[in-house]
Short mmCIF file of C-alpha atoms in Angstrom, two decimals:
data_model
loop_
_atom_site.label_atom_id
_atom_site.label_comp_id
_atom_site.label_asym_id
_atom_site.label_seq_id
_atom_site.Cartn_x
_atom_site.Cartn_y
_atom_site.Cartn_z
CA MET A 971 75.06 100.83 102.96
CA ARG A 972 74.71 104.43 102.97
CA PHE A 973 77.46 106.76 105.05
CA ASP A 974 77.03 109.12 107.05
CA SER A 975 79.89 111.77 105.58
CA PRO A 976 82.20 111.14 102.87
CA LEU A 977 85.06 110.93 105.22
CA SER A 978 83.26 107.15 106.28
CA ALA A 979 82.78 106.51 102.82
CA GLU A 980 86.55 106.88 101.90
CA SER A 981 87.41 105.00 105.08
CA ALA A 982 85.34 102.11 103.78
CA PHE A 983 86.65 102.70 100.41
CA TYR A 984 90.01 101.80 101.56
CA ASP A 985 89.33 99.31 104.14
CA ALA A 986 87.78 97.02 101.75
CA PHE A 987 90.31 98.10 99.48
CA GLY A 988 93.22 96.62 101.57
CA ARG A 989 91.31 93.73 102.62
CA ALA A 990 90.50 92.54 98.82
CA ASP A 991 86.86 92.61 99.94
CA HIS A 992 84.73 93.00 96.90
CA ALA A 993 81.45 92.52 98.78
CA ALA A 994 82.43 95.79 101.15
CA MET A 995 83.67 97.78 97.89
CA MET A 996 80.31 97.37 96.45
CA GLU A 997 79.10 98.68 99.10
CA VAL A 998 80.69 101.78 98.76
CA TRP A 999 79.32 102.62 95.38
CA GLY A 1000 75.81 103.26 94.08
CA SER A 1001 72.92 100.95 92.89
CA SER A 1002 71.86 102.98 90.36
CA ASN A 1003 72.98 101.97 86.26
CA ASP A 1004 74.41 105.67 85.95
CA THR A 1005 77.05 105.40 88.18
CA ILE A 1006 80.20 105.91 86.99
CA CYS A 1007 83.73 104.74 87.60
CA VAL A 1008 87.19 105.39 86.39
CA HIS A 1009 89.82 103.52 87.93
CA PRO A 1010 93.90 105.21 86.92
CA MET A 1011 94.44 104.99 83.44
CA GLY A 1012 91.30 102.73 82.44
CA PRO A 1013 88.44 103.55 80.68
CA ARG A 1014 85.18 105.10 82.01
CA LEU A 1015 82.81 102.29 83.37
CA VAL A 1016 79.35 103.31 83.43
CA GLY A 1017 76.76 100.86 85.43
CA ARG A 1018 77.18 98.78 88.77
CA GLU A 1019 77.51 95.91 86.64
CA LEU A 1020 80.51 97.34 85.13
CA ILE A 1021 82.02 98.51 88.12
CA SER A 1022 81.44 95.13 89.99
CA ASP A 1023 83.21 93.18 86.54
CA SER A 1024 86.33 95.33 87.55
CA TRP A 1025 86.67 95.52 90.89
CA LYS A 1026 86.60 91.60 91.14
CA LEU A 1027 89.36 91.46 88.82
CA ILE A 1028 91.44 94.41 90.57
CA LEU A 1029 90.55 92.54 94.07
CA ALA A 1030 91.26 89.09 92.65
CA GLY A 1031 95.42 89.51 92.58
CA GLU A 1032 97.27 87.80 95.55
CA SER A 1033 99.01 90.84 96.57
CA ARG A 1034 97.13 92.77 99.77
CA ARG A 1035 97.29 96.44 99.44
CA LYS A 1036 98.20 98.69 102.61
CA PHE A 1037 97.64 102.23 102.16
CA GLU A 1038 98.82 105.64 104.02
CA ILE A 1039 95.93 108.23 103.05
CA ARG A 1040 97.61 111.69 103.40
CA PRO A 1041 94.62 114.29 102.79
CA LYS A 1042 95.59 117.37 100.71
CA SER A 1043 92.39 119.02 100.49
CA ARG A 1044 88.90 118.28 101.00
CA THR A 1045 86.01 120.24 99.70
CA ARG A 1046 82.38 119.61 100.88
CA ASN A 1047 78.74 121.12 99.69
CA GLU A 1048 75.57 119.69 99.53
CA ASN A 1049 75.78 117.72 96.12
CA ILE A 1050 79.34 116.57 96.00
CA ALA A 1051 82.34 116.17 98.23
CA VAL A 1052 85.91 115.94 96.80
CA HIS A 1053 88.50 114.58 98.71
CA VAL A 1054 92.43 114.56 97.36
CA LEU A 1055 95.27 112.44 98.52
CA ASP A 1056 98.53 111.90 98.54
#
């Protein structure tokens, strides 16, 4: 799935995370083998398979997460968007 804006991708990420929906979470991530993910305090993961495996472990926990998103700043150009949240 491709998103029409960085904000819609961000919303899909937190929705998938909150519902512990692995398939929906993987829709947010790129499909190429050079996709990179760094979880807080975690190693740099490169490639869809490693990223998928990491999310399976994270989302397998019993507790469901609820997020209150508070934007601090957002910057965007034609190549990248950076959203800083509280």
